[in-house]
PDB file of C-alpha atoms in Angstrom:
ATOM      1  CA  MET T  93      57.335  -6.932-126.707  1.00  0.00           C
ATOM      2  CA  LYS T  94      54.529  -9.128-125.608  1.00  0.00           C
ATOM      3  CA  ASN T  95      53.992  -6.967-122.572  1.00  0.00           C
ATOM      4  CA  LYS T  96      53.758  -3.833-124.757  1.00  0.00           C
ATOM      5  CA  LYS T  97      51.232  -5.473-127.042  1.00  0.00           C
ATOM      6  CA  GLY T  98      49.196  -6.570-124.015  1.00  0.00           C
ATOM      7  CA  LEU T  99      49.244  -3.051-122.629  1.00  0.00           C
ATOM      8  CA  LEU T 100      48.132  -1.560-125.920  1.00  0.00           C
ATOM      9  CA  ALA T 101      45.252  -4.089-126.136  1.00  0.00           C
ATOM     10  CA  ALA T 102      44.148  -3.202-122.634  1.00  0.00           C
ATOM     11  CA  LEU T 103      44.214   0.545-123.377  1.00  0.00           C
ATOM     12  CA  ALA T 104      42.129  -0.037-126.556  1.00  0.00           C
ATOM     13  CA  ALA T 105      39.538  -1.959-124.611  1.00  0.00           C
ATOM     14  CA  LEU T 106      39.283   0.797-122.075  1.00  0.00           C
ATOM     15  CA  LEU T 107      38.832   3.418-124.805  1.00  0.00           C
ATOM     16  CA  ILE T 108      36.006   1.366-126.365  1.00  0.00           C
ATOM     17  CA  LEU T 109      34.215   0.932-123.056  1.00  0.00           C
ATOM     18  CA  GLY T 110      34.567   4.614-122.279  1.00  0.00           C
ATOM     19  CA  GLY T 111      33.056   5.486-125.655  1.00  0.00           C
ATOM     20  CA  CYS T 112      30.048   3.201-124.966  1.00  0.00           C
ATOM     21  CA  GLY T 113      29.533   4.779-121.579  1.00  0.00           C
ATOM     22  CA  GLN T 114      29.718   8.295-123.075  1.00  0.00           C
ATOM     23  CA  GLY T 115      27.177   7.295-125.733  1.00  0.00           C
ATOM     24  CA  ALA T 116      24.760   6.034-123.099  1.00  0.00           C
ATOM     25  CA  SER T 117      24.972   9.212-121.068  1.00  0.00           C
ATOM     26  CA  ASP T 118      24.376  11.364-124.197  1.00  0.00           C
ATOM     27  CA  ALA T 119      21.281   9.435-125.231  1.00  0.00           C
ATOM     28  CA  GLN T 120      17.929  11.175-124.593  1.00  0.00           C
ATOM     29  CA  THR T 121      15.807   9.538-121.880  1.00  0.00           C
ATOM     30  CA  PRO T 122      12.133   9.261-123.015  1.00  0.00           C
ATOM     31  CA  GLU T 123       9.982  11.806-121.125  1.00  0.00           C
ATOM     32  CA  ALA T 124       7.069  10.579-119.068  1.00  0.00           C
ATOM     33  CA  PRO T 125       3.680  11.439-120.582  1.00  0.00           C
ATOM     34  CA  GLU T 126       2.249  14.679-119.242  1.00  0.00           C
ATOM     35  CA  ASP T 127      -0.301  14.203-116.435  1.00  0.00           C
ATOM     36  CA  THR T 128      -3.289  16.200-117.623  1.00  0.00           C
ATOM     37  CA  GLY T 129      -5.331  15.368-114.525  1.00  0.00           C
ATOM     38  CA  THR T 130      -8.125  13.712-116.619  1.00  0.00           C
ATOM     39  CA  GLN T 131      -9.400  10.192-116.561  1.00  0.00           C
ATOM     40  CA  ALA T 132     -11.377   8.062-119.053  1.00  0.00           C
ATOM     41  CA  PRO T 133     -15.078   8.794-118.493  1.00  0.00           C
ATOM     42  CA  GLU T 134     -17.019   6.197-116.518  1.00  0.00           C
ATOM     43  CA  LYS T 135     -19.585   4.130-118.308  1.00  0.00           C
ATOM     44  CA  GLN T 136     -22.965   5.808-117.947  1.00  0.00           C
ATOM     45  CA  SER T 137     -25.584   3.962-115.902  1.00  0.00           C
ATOM     46  CA  ILE T 138     -29.079   4.481-114.491  1.00  0.00           C
ATOM     47  CA  ILE T 139     -30.988   3.012-111.571  1.00  0.00           C
ATOM     48  CA  LEU T 140     -34.346   1.496-112.506  1.00  0.00           C
ATOM     49  CA  ALA T 141     -36.757   0.891-109.651  1.00  0.00           C
ATOM     50  CA  THR T 142     -39.413  -1.533-110.897  1.00  0.00           C
ATOM     51  CA  THR T 143     -41.922  -4.127-109.817  1.00  0.00           C
ATOM     52  CA  THR T 144     -40.824  -7.716-109.329  1.00  0.00           C
ATOM     53  CA  SER T 145     -43.189  -8.907-112.092  1.00  0.00           C
ATOM     54  CA  THR T 146     -41.135  -7.267-114.869  1.00  0.00           C
ATOM     55  CA  GLN T 147     -38.094  -9.164-113.618  1.00  0.00           C
ATOM     56  CA  ASP T 148     -39.690 -12.478-112.644  1.00  0.00           C
ATOM     57  CA  SER T 149     -41.471 -12.676-116.037  1.00  0.00           C
ATOM     58  CA  GLY T 150     -38.125 -12.473-117.797  1.00  0.00           C
ATOM     59  CA  LEU T 151     -39.068  -9.312-119.706  1.00  0.00           C
ATOM     60  CA  LEU T 152     -36.158  -7.251-118.393  1.00  0.00           C
ATOM     61  CA  ASP T 153     -33.698 -10.005-119.292  1.00  0.00           C
ATOM     62  CA  VAL T 154     -34.760  -9.490-122.909  1.00  0.00           C
ATOM     63  CA  LEU T 155     -35.122  -5.740-123.070  1.00  0.00           C
ATOM     64  CA  LEU T 156     -32.305  -4.314-120.998  1.00  0.00           C
ATOM     65  CA  PRO T 157     -29.336  -5.854-122.855  1.00  0.00           C
ATOM     66  CA  GLU T 158     -30.811  -4.415-126.040  1.00  0.00           C
ATOM     67  CA  PHE T 159     -31.168  -0.995-124.459  1.00  0.00           C
ATOM     68  CA  THR T 160     -27.581  -1.061-123.261  1.00  0.00           C
ATOM     69  CA  GLY T 161     -26.359  -2.290-126.626  1.00  0.00           C
ATOM     70  CA  GLU T 162     -28.085   0.598-128.459  1.00  0.00           C
ATOM     71  CA  THR T 163     -27.301   3.394-125.971  1.00  0.00           C
ATOM     72  CA  GLY T 164     -24.237   2.280-124.011  1.00  0.00           C
ATOM     73  CA  ILE T 165     -26.188   2.962-120.796  1.00  0.00           C
ATOM     74  CA  GLU T 166     -26.080   0.194-118.193  1.00  0.00           C
ATOM     75  CA  VAL T 167     -29.258  -0.356-116.129  1.00  0.00           C
ATOM     76  CA  LYS T 168     -29.015  -1.264-112.455  1.00  0.00           C
ATOM     77  CA  ILE T 169     -32.273  -2.990-111.475  1.00  0.00           C
ATOM     78  CA  ILE T 170     -33.955  -2.696-108.121  1.00  0.00           C
ATOM     79  CA  ALA T 171     -36.980  -4.970-108.279  1.00  0.00           C
ATOM     80  CA  VAL T 172     -39.372  -4.323-105.430  1.00  0.00           C
ATOM     81  CA  GLY T 173     -43.075  -3.725-104.924  1.00  0.00           C
ATOM     82  CA  THR T 174     -44.597  -0.814-106.746  1.00  0.00           C
ATOM     83  CA  GLY T 175     -45.133   1.137-103.552  1.00  0.00           C
ATOM     84  CA  LYS T 176     -41.479   0.819-102.534  1.00  0.00           C
ATOM     85  CA  ALA T 177     -40.314   1.643-106.097  1.00  0.00           C
ATOM     86  CA  ILE T 178     -42.343   4.812-106.116  1.00  0.00           C
ATOM     87  CA  GLN T 179     -41.070   5.793-102.708  1.00  0.00           C
ATOM     88  CA  MET T 180     -37.519   5.393-104.022  1.00  0.00           C
ATOM     89  CA  GLY T 181     -38.474   7.953-106.696  1.00  0.00           C
ATOM     90  CA  VAL T 182     -39.883  10.276-104.049  1.00  0.00           C
ATOM     91  CA  ASP T 183     -36.650   9.962-102.097  1.00  0.00           C
ATOM     92  CA  GLY T 184     -34.467  10.524-105.143  1.00  0.00           C
ATOM     93  CA  GLU T 185     -32.950   7.071-104.918  1.00  0.00           C
ATOM     94  CA  ALA T 186     -33.769   6.034-108.492  1.00  0.00           C
ATOM     95  CA  ASP T 187     -33.541   7.665-111.890  1.00  0.00           C
ATOM     96  CA  VAL T 188     -36.545   6.036-113.594  1.00  0.00           C
ATOM     97  CA  LEU T 189     -39.510   3.903-112.511  1.00  0.00           C
ATOM     98  CA  LEU T 190     -41.362   1.087-114.245  1.00  0.00           C
ATOM     99  CA  VAL T 191     -44.398   0.231-112.106  1.00  0.00           C
ATOM    100  CA  HIS T 192     -48.065  -0.800-112.181  1.00  0.00           C
ATOM    101  CA  ASP T 193     -50.466   1.200-110.093  1.00  0.00           C
ATOM    102  CA  THR T 194     -51.937   4.046-112.076  1.00  0.00           C
ATOM    103  CA  ALA T 195     -53.438   5.858-109.083  1.00  0.00           C
ATOM    104  CA  SER T 196     -50.093   5.907-107.304  1.00  0.00           C
ATOM    105  CA  GLU T 197     -48.262   7.013-110.445  1.00  0.00           C
ATOM    106  CA  LEU T 198     -50.596   9.933-111.003  1.00  0.00           C
ATOM    107  CA  LYS T 199     -50.137  10.943-107.344  1.00  0.00           C
ATOM    108  CA  PHE T 200     -46.371  10.789-107.822  1.00  0.00           C
ATOM    109  CA  MET T 201     -46.594  13.106-110.794  1.00  0.00           C
ATOM    110  CA  ASP T 202     -49.155  15.494-109.256  1.00  0.00           C
ATOM    111  CA  GLU T 203     -46.874  15.992-106.246  1.00  0.00           C
ATOM    112  CA  GLY T 204     -44.018  17.088-108.519  1.00  0.00           C
ATOM    113  CA  ASN T 205     -41.818  14.033-108.144  1.00  0.00           C
ATOM    114  CA  GLY T 206     -41.502  13.179-111.802  1.00  0.00           C
ATOM    115  CA  VAL T 207     -40.874  14.956-115.148  1.00  0.00           C
ATOM    116  CA  GLU T 208     -42.505  12.556-117.621  1.00  0.00           C
ATOM    117  CA  ARG T 209     -45.002   9.656-117.328  1.00  0.00           C
ATOM    118  CA  ASN T 210     -46.465   7.404-120.008  1.00  0.00           C
ATOM    119  CA  GLN T 211     -48.253   4.091-120.123  1.00  0.00           C
ATOM    120  CA  VAL T 212     -46.151   1.262-121.540  1.00  0.00           C
ATOM    121  CA  MET T 213     -48.001  -2.040-121.600  1.00  0.00           C
ATOM    122  CA  TYR T 214     -50.647  -4.073-119.812  1.00  0.00           C
ATOM    123  CA  ASN T 215     -51.727  -7.575-118.960  1.00  0.00           C
ATOM    124  CA  ASP T 216     -54.109  -8.884-116.300  1.00  0.00           C
ATOM    125  CA  PHE T 217     -54.198 -10.342-112.838  1.00  0.00           C
ATOM    126  CA  ILE T 218     -55.429 -13.920-112.276  1.00  0.00           C
ATOM    127  CA  LEU T 219     -56.442 -15.924-109.215  1.00  0.00           C
ATOM    128  CA  VAL T 220     -54.511 -19.165-109.021  1.00  0.00           C
ATOM    129  CA  GLY T 221     -54.872 -22.059-106.587  1.00  0.00           C
ATOM    130  CA  PRO T 222     -54.458 -25.806-106.095  1.00  0.00           C
ATOM    131  CA  GLU T 223     -55.386 -27.874-109.102  1.00  0.00           C
ATOM    132  CA  SER T 224     -57.929 -29.641-106.833  1.00  0.00           C
ATOM    133  CA  ASP T 225     -59.573 -26.223-106.220  1.00  0.00           C
ATOM    134  CA  PRO T 226     -60.909 -27.086-102.725  1.00  0.00           C
ATOM    135  CA  ALA T 227     -63.052 -23.939-102.507  1.00  0.00           C
ATOM    136  CA  GLY T 228     -64.743 -24.710-105.829  1.00  0.00           C
ATOM    137  CA  ILE T 229     -63.795 -21.350-107.350  1.00  0.00           C
ATOM    138  CA  ALA T 230     -63.505 -22.306-111.005  1.00  0.00           C
ATOM    139  CA  ALA T 231     -66.925 -23.899-111.186  1.00  0.00           C
ATOM    140  CA  SER T 232     -68.821 -20.991-109.591  1.00  0.00           C
ATOM    141  CA  PHE T 233     -66.713 -17.905-109.839  1.00  0.00           C
ATOM    142  CA  GLY T 234     -64.591 -18.344-113.008  1.00  0.00           C
ATOM    143  CA  SER T 235     -64.677 -14.631-113.931  1.00  0.00           C
ATOM    144  CA  ASP T 236     -65.908 -13.037-110.685  1.00  0.00           C
ATOM    145  CA  ALA T 237     -62.908 -12.091-108.588  1.00  0.00           C
ATOM    146  CA  ALA T 238     -64.778 -10.581-105.656  1.00  0.00           C
ATOM    147  CA  GLY T 239     -67.071 -13.633-105.525  1.00  0.00           C
ATOM    148  CA  ALA T 240     -64.079 -15.937-105.645  1.00  0.00           C
ATOM    149  CA  LEU T 241     -62.359 -14.106-102.781  1.00  0.00           C
ATOM    150  CA  GLY T 242     -65.556 -14.212-100.772  1.00  0.00           C
ATOM    151  CA  LYS T 243     -65.759 -17.984-101.194  1.00  0.00           C
ATOM    152  CA  ILE T 244     -62.166 -18.335-100.132  1.00  0.00           C
ATOM    153  CA  ALA T 245     -62.898 -16.384 -96.956  1.00  0.00           C
ATOM    154  CA  GLU T 246     -66.096 -18.279 -96.283  1.00  0.00           C
ATOM    155  CA  THR T 247     -64.310 -21.640 -96.520  1.00  0.00           C
ATOM    156  CA  ALA T 248     -61.200 -20.304 -94.743  1.00  0.00           C
ATOM    157  CA  SER T 249     -59.088 -21.753 -97.597  1.00  0.00           C
ATOM    158  CA  PRO T 250     -55.419 -20.828 -97.388  1.00  0.00           C
ATOM    159  CA  PHE T 251     -54.602 -17.570 -99.264  1.00  0.00           C
ATOM    160  CA  VAL T 252     -51.168 -16.032 -99.641  1.00  0.00           C
ATOM    161  CA  SER T 253     -51.009 -12.226 -99.928  1.00  0.00           C
ATOM    162  CA  ARG T 254     -48.066 -10.252-101.218  1.00  0.00           C
ATOM    163  CA  ALA T 255     -48.621  -7.839 -98.292  1.00  0.00           C
ATOM    164  CA  ASP T 256     -45.803  -5.618 -99.564  1.00  0.00           C
ATOM    165  CA  ASP T 257     -47.611  -2.532-100.930  1.00  0.00           C
ATOM    166  CA  SER T 258     -46.876  -3.696-104.417  1.00  0.00           C
ATOM    167  CA  GLY T 259     -49.193  -3.063-107.413  1.00  0.00           C
ATOM    168  CA  THR T 260     -50.461  -6.613-107.011  1.00  0.00           C
ATOM    169  CA  HIS T 261     -51.123  -6.128-103.306  1.00  0.00           C
ATOM    170  CA  LYS T 262     -52.945  -2.847-103.987  1.00  0.00           C
ATOM    171  CA  LYS T 263     -55.100  -4.621-106.570  1.00  0.00           C
ATOM    172  CA  GLU T 264     -55.840  -7.492-104.167  1.00  0.00           C
ATOM    173  CA  LEU T 265     -57.000  -5.065-101.454  1.00  0.00           C
ATOM    174  CA  LYS T 266     -59.299  -3.348-103.932  1.00  0.00           C
ATOM    175  CA  LEU T 267     -60.789  -6.725-104.876  1.00  0.00           C
ATOM    176  CA  TRP T 268     -61.388  -7.665-101.270  1.00  0.00           C
ATOM    177  CA  GLY T 269     -63.213  -4.417-100.740  1.00  0.00           C
ATOM    178  CA  ASP T 270     -65.248  -4.690 -97.560  1.00  0.00           C
ATOM    179  CA  LEU T 271     -64.878  -8.461 -97.394  1.00  0.00           C
ATOM    180  CA  ALA T 272     -63.263  -9.579 -94.141  1.00  0.00           C
ATOM    181  CA  HIS T 273     -59.965 -11.344 -94.773  1.00  0.00           C
ATOM    182  CA  GLU T 274     -58.422 -12.090 -91.420  1.00  0.00           C
ATOM    183  CA  GLY T 275     -57.490 -15.362 -89.799  1.00  0.00           C
ATOM    184  CA  ASP T 276     -54.894 -18.086 -89.902  1.00  0.00           C
ATOM    185  CA  TRP T 277     -55.922 -18.900 -93.481  1.00  0.00           C
ATOM    186  CA  TYR T 278     -54.822 -15.401 -94.689  1.00  0.00           C
ATOM    187  CA  ILE T 279     -51.042 -15.536 -94.973  1.00  0.00           C
ATOM    188  CA  GLU T 280     -49.106 -12.292 -95.368  1.00  0.00           C
ATOM    189  CA  ALA T 281     -45.858 -13.022 -97.188  1.00  0.00           C
ATOM    190  CA  GLY T 282     -44.298  -9.590 -97.556  1.00  0.00           C
ATOM    191  CA  ALA T 283     -42.473 -10.914-100.628  1.00  0.00           C
ATOM    192  CA  GLY T 284     -42.229 -10.548-104.386  1.00  0.00           C
ATOM    193  CA  MET T 285     -44.442 -12.312-106.883  1.00  0.00           C
ATOM    194  CA  GLY T 286     -42.155 -15.223-107.693  1.00  0.00           C
ATOM    195  CA  ASP T 287     -41.631 -16.038-103.993  1.00  0.00           C
ATOM    196  CA  VAL T 288     -45.348 -15.754-103.294  1.00  0.00           C
ATOM    197  CA  LEU T 289     -46.210 -18.166-106.063  1.00  0.00           C
ATOM    198  CA  LYS T 290     -43.658 -20.662-104.650  1.00  0.00           C
ATOM    199  CA  MET T 291     -45.173 -20.214-101.170  1.00  0.00           C
ATOM    200  CA  ALA T 292     -48.668 -20.724-102.511  1.00  0.00           C
ATOM    201  CA  ASP T 293     -47.471 -23.880-104.254  1.00  0.00           C
ATOM    202  CA  GLU T 294     -45.874 -25.252-101.060  1.00  0.00           C
ATOM    203  CA  LYS T 295     -48.932 -24.531 -98.956  1.00  0.00           C
ATOM    204  CA  GLN T 296     -51.416 -25.438-101.712  1.00  0.00           C
ATOM    205  CA  ALA T 297     -52.986 -22.022-101.225  1.00  0.00           C
ATOM    206  CA  TYR T 298     -54.681 -19.490-103.446  1.00  0.00           C
ATOM    207  CA  THR T 299     -53.087 -16.230-104.464  1.00  0.00           C
ATOM    208  CA  ILE T 300     -53.400 -13.339-106.953  1.00  0.00           C
ATOM    209  CA  SER T 301     -50.665 -13.097-109.571  1.00  0.00           C
ATOM    210  CA  ASP T 302     -49.974 -11.088-112.694  1.00  0.00           C
ATOM    211  CA  ARG T 303     -50.401 -13.435-115.623  1.00  0.00           C
ATOM    212  CA  ALA T 304     -46.852 -13.014-116.944  1.00  0.00           C
ATOM    213  CA  THR T 305     -45.099 -14.160-113.834  1.00  0.00           C
ATOM    214  CA  TYR T 306     -47.430 -17.133-113.448  1.00  0.00           C
ATOM    215  CA  LEU T 307     -46.868 -18.260-117.034  1.00  0.00           C
ATOM    216  CA  ALA T 308     -43.144 -17.891-116.679  1.00  0.00           C
ATOM    217  CA  MET T 309     -43.192 -20.192-113.613  1.00  0.00           C
ATOM    218  CA  GLN T 310     -46.124 -22.502-114.275  1.00  0.00           C
ATOM    219  CA  ASP T 311     -44.028 -25.520-115.250  1.00  0.00           C
ATOM    220  CA  ASP T 312     -42.615 -25.574-111.722  1.00  0.00           C
ATOM    221  CA  LEU T 313     -45.906 -25.039-109.921  1.00  0.00           C
ATOM    222  CA  ASP T 314     -48.895 -27.274-109.041  1.00  0.00           C
ATOM    223  CA  LEU T 315     -51.205 -24.274-109.309  1.00  0.00           C
ATOM    224  CA  ALA T 316     -53.961 -23.640-111.843  1.00  0.00           C
ATOM    225  CA  ILE T 317     -55.842 -20.527-112.924  1.00  0.00           C
ATOM    226  CA  VAL T 318     -59.218 -20.635-111.217  1.00  0.00           C
ATOM    227  CA  CYS T 319     -60.459 -17.117-111.907  1.00  0.00           C
ATOM    228  CA  GLU T 320     -59.655 -14.834-114.825  1.00  0.00           C
ATOM    229  CA  GLY T 321     -61.259 -12.342-117.203  1.00  0.00           C
ATOM    230  CA  ASP T 322     -62.734 -10.007-114.589  1.00  0.00           C
ATOM    231  CA  GLN T 323     -62.486  -6.428-115.927  1.00  0.00           C
ATOM    232  CA  ASN T 324     -61.412  -5.312-112.467  1.00  0.00           C
ATOM    233  CA  MET T 325     -58.219  -7.394-112.848  1.00  0.00           C
ATOM    234  CA  PHE T 326     -56.763  -5.188-115.573  1.00  0.00           C
ATOM    235  CA  ASN T 327     -53.059  -4.517-114.970  1.00  0.00           C
ATOM    236  CA  GLN T 328     -51.488  -1.348-116.523  1.00  0.00           C
ATOM    237  CA  TYR T 329     -47.769  -0.567-116.384  1.00  0.00           C
ATOM    238  CA  GLY T 330     -46.255   2.938-116.637  1.00  0.00           C
ATOM    239  CA  VAL T 331     -42.823   4.494-116.927  1.00  0.00           C
ATOM    240  CA  MET T 332     -41.805   7.722-115.155  1.00  0.00           C
ATOM    241  CA  THR T 333     -38.620   9.765-114.967  1.00  0.00           C
ATOM    242  CA  VAL T 334     -37.630  11.198-111.555  1.00  0.00           C
ATOM    243  CA  ASP T 335     -37.221  14.964-111.135  1.00  0.00           C
ATOM    244  CA  PRO T 336     -33.480  15.675-111.214  1.00  0.00           C
ATOM    245  CA  LYS T 337     -33.909  18.637-108.857  1.00  0.00           C
ATOM    246  CA  LYS T 338     -34.154  16.150-105.991  1.00  0.00           C
ATOM    247  CA  ASN T 339     -30.372  15.698-105.913  1.00  0.00           C
ATOM    248  CA  ASP T 340     -27.303  15.872-108.116  1.00  0.00           C
ATOM    249  CA  GLN T 341     -26.963  12.090-108.251  1.00  0.00           C
ATOM    250  CA  ILE T 342     -30.002  11.564-110.503  1.00  0.00           C
ATOM    251  CA  ASN T 343     -29.084  10.774-114.104  1.00  0.00           C
ATOM    252  CA  TYR T 344     -32.009  12.505-115.831  1.00  0.00           C
ATOM    253  CA  ASP T 345     -30.449  12.258-119.338  1.00  0.00           C
ATOM    254  CA  GLY T 346     -30.023   8.525-118.981  1.00  0.00           C
ATOM    255  CA  ALA T 347     -33.516   8.164-117.477  1.00  0.00           C
ATOM    256  CA  LYS T 348     -35.027  10.126-120.375  1.00  0.00           C
ATOM    257  CA  ALA T 349     -33.210   7.971-122.874  1.00  0.00           C
ATOM    258  CA  PHE T 350     -34.708   4.884-121.205  1.00  0.00           C
ATOM    259  CA  TYR T 351     -38.197   6.474-121.110  1.00  0.00           C
ATOM    260  CA  ASP T 352     -38.064   7.357-124.816  1.00  0.00           C
ATOM    261  CA  TRP T 353     -36.717   3.902-125.663  1.00  0.00           C
ATOM    262  CA  MET T 354     -39.473   2.080-123.777  1.00  0.00           C
ATOM    263  CA  ILE T 355     -42.267   3.958-125.546  1.00  0.00           C
ATOM    264  CA  SER T 356     -40.605   3.838-129.008  1.00  0.00           C
ATOM    265  CA  ASP T 357     -42.246   1.808-131.777  1.00  0.00           C
ATOM    266  CA  ALA T 358     -39.333  -0.599-131.924  1.00  0.00           C
ATOM    267  CA  THR T 359     -39.486  -1.486-128.191  1.00  0.00           C
ATOM    268  CA  GLN T 360     -43.203  -1.659-128.248  1.00  0.00           C
ATOM    269  CA  ASN T 361     -42.923  -4.285-130.965  1.00  0.00           C
ATOM    270  CA  ARG T 362     -40.415  -6.204-128.889  1.00  0.00           C
ATOM    271  CA  ILE T 363     -42.842  -6.261-125.965  1.00  0.00           C
ATOM    272  CA  ALA T 364     -45.611  -7.468-128.242  1.00  0.00           C
ATOM    273  CA  GLU T 365     -43.517 -10.457-129.244  1.00  0.00           C
ATOM    274  CA  PHE T 366     -42.278 -11.350-125.784  1.00  0.00           C
ATOM    275  CA  GLY T 367     -43.503 -14.772-124.718  1.00  0.00           C
ATOM    276  CA  LYS T 368     -45.066 -15.882-127.981  1.00  0.00           C
ATOM    277  CA  ASP T 369     -42.386 -18.405-128.777  1.00  0.00           C
ATOM    278  CA  THR T 370     -42.603 -20.060-125.351  1.00  0.00           C
ATOM    279  CA  TYR T 371     -46.210 -19.588-124.250  1.00  0.00           C
ATOM    280  CA  GLY T 372     -48.042 -19.158-127.506  1.00  0.00           C
ATOM    281  CA  GLN T 373     -49.176 -15.647-126.389  1.00  0.00           C
ATOM    282  CA  SER T 374     -47.615 -12.361-125.521  1.00  0.00           C
ATOM    283  CA  LEU T 375     -47.139 -11.835-121.790  1.00  0.00           C
ATOM    284  CA  PHE T 376     -47.677  -8.099-122.176  1.00  0.00           C
ATOM    285  CA  THR T 377     -49.670  -5.958-124.597  1.00  0.00           C
ATOM    286  CA  PRO T 378     -47.923  -2.688-125.519  1.00  0.00           C
ATOM    287  CA  ASN T 379     -50.029   0.455-125.388  1.00  0.00           C
ATOM    288  CA  ALA T 380     -47.657   3.423-125.127  1.00  0.00           C
ATOM    289  CA  LYS T 381     -49.520   5.127-127.993  1.00  0.00           C
ATOM    290  CA  GLY T 382     -52.920   4.621-126.307  1.00  0.00           C
TER     291      GLY T 382
END
């Protein structure tokens, strides 16, 4: 009897297990999602070729996160001299330019390399040098840039040049004019504004700087302003979009969005306020509207 009961129990267990197995095989297996061949769109970005002064002054650190936050467009910065930035536009290697040499900008547009151009802001160039001012610039040439450079050459006082075809370098060469500026005292750095100020500080030399970069770095420099206020040291910045016909990699829509944003009233007001909290003055004066 016990054997019979044991046999019946074993048969019942097998039936239960068989039922479970049948249930599992009848269950519907979830289908894999259909592959539509599409991917989530990449985040839009633009390449901004600009002068080192807009970066070294800290202006871009303030403006660009706000632009990205408002538009969703990321900005990849290439900070070089104005000459190189403009050449990048000519070569179709940037989407938008923010530079400071009006003559070169107009040439860029006249040759059909850009679609839009507008002035954005200005400040001025200054001549800085050792606080001891060994060439006696401040006392005799406080607002005469050409006279100050002539005195530097006459006394063979060390002078560091950007020598990088930047807007600052172009301005320096215009200020030298026909004045001879060769010799061991004339040091060609081939570097950006921040690096040139550091080099001038190390060598206790004179150099020409945009005011914004100097003010942003002055606490770490033993350099003083020895010449300022010359009308020939005016420093205008402009923004230009690159012609998208150059190649299919140029993001013209993103560049135009940046262009419009830079000359908008809201951004112009941001530029007007930049630096006031720290330096007691704005580092740039907006003038997109003239």
